[in-house]
Short mmCIF file of C-alpha atoms in Angstrom, two decimals:
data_model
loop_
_atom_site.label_atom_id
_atom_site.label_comp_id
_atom_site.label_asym_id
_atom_site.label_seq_id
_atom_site.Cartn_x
_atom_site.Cartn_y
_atom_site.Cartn_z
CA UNK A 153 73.24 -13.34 -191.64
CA UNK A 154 70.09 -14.29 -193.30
CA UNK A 155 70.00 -17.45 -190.99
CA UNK A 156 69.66 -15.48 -187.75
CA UNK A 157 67.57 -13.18 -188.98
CA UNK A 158 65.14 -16.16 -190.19
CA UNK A 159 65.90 -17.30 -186.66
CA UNK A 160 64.86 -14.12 -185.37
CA UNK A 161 61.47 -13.99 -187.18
CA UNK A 162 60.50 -17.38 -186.37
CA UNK A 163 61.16 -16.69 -182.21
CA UNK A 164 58.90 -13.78 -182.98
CA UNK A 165 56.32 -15.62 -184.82
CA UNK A 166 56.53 -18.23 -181.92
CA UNK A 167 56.24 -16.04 -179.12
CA UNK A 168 53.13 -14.02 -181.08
CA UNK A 169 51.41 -17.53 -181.20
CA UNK A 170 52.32 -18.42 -177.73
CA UNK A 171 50.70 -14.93 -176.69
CA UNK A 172 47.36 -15.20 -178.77
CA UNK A 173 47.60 -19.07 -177.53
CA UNK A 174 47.29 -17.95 -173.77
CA UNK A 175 44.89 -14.96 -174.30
CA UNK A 176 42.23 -17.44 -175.83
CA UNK A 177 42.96 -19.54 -172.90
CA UNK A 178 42.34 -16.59 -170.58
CA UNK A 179 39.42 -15.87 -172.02
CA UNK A 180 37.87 -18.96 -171.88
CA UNK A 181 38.85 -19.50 -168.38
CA UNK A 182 37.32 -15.77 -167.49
CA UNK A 183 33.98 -17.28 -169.31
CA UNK A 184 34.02 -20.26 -167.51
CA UNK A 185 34.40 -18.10 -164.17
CA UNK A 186 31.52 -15.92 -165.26
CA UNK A 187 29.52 -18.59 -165.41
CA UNK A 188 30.06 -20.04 -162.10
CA UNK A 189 29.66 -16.50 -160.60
CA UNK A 190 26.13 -16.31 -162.34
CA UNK A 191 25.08 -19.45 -161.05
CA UNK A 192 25.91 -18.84 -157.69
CA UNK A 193 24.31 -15.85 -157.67
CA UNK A 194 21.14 -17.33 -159.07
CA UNK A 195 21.56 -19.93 -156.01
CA UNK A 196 21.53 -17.28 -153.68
CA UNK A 197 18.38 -15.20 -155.13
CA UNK A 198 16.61 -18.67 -155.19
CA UNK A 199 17.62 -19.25 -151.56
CA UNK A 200 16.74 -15.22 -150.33
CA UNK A 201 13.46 -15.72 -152.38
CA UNK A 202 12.03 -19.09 -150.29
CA UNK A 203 12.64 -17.80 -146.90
CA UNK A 204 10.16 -16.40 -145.15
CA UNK A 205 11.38 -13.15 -143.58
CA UNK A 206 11.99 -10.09 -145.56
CA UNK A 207 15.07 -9.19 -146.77
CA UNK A 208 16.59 -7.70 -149.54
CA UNK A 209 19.87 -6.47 -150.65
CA UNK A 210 21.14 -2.45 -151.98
CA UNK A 211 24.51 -1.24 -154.11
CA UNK A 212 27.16 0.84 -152.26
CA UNK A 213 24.48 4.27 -152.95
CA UNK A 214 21.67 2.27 -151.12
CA UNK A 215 19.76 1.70 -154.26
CA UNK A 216 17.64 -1.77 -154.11
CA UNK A 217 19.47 -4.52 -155.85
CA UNK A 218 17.31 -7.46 -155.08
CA UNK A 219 14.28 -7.90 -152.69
CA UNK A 220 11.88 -11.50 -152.06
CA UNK A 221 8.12 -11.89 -151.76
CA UNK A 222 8.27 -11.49 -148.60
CA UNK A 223 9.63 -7.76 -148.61
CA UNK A 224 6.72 -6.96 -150.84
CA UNK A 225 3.73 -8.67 -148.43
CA UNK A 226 5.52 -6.83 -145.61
CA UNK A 227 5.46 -3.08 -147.22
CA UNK A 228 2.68 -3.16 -149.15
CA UNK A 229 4.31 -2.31 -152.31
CA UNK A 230 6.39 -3.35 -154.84
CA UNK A 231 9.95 -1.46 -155.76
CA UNK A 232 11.68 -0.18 -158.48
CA UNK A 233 15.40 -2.22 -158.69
CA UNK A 234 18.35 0.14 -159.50
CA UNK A 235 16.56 3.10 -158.04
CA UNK A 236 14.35 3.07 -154.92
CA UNK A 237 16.21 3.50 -151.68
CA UNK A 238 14.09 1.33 -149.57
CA UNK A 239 14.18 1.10 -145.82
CA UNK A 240 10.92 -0.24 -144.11
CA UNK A 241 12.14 -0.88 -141.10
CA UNK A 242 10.15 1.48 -139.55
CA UNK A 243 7.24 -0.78 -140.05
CA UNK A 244 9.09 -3.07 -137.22
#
């Protein structure tokens, strides 16, 4: 009896390391896929920021997320991120 039970402990002990093997692994891949994201994004402000017409970008609430140079030559102002709700088109 004491056999299987030693049996028993070690399949647990296994699995355990098996789990905490694959969580690291998770975790590094969800890092790795941060990253990426994050330098995509950056690509795409960088892109947005050279081109010459305004434009910029809001959350689902319509608050401004990102805006280029250009949106700021255009209004006349610069805005607040995470809170103005900015619409110039009524400049067009």
């Amino acid at each position: 009896m004491a056999g299987l039970q030693n049996g028993k402990i070690r399949d647990w002990r296994g699995a355990a390391a098996n789990l905490i093997e694959d969580a690291v692994r998770f975790r590094e891949a969800m890092e790795s896929v941060n990253a990426d994201l994050r330098e995509s994004e950056r690509r795409f402000r960088q892109m947005i920021d050279a081109l010459p017409p305004a434009i910029y970008t809001t959350d689902a609430q319509g608050r401004l997320t990102h805006f280029n140079p250009a949106c700021v030559e255009f209004s006349g102002r610069t805005p607040e991120l995470g809170t103005d709700r900015w619409c110039v088109s009524w400049k067009l």
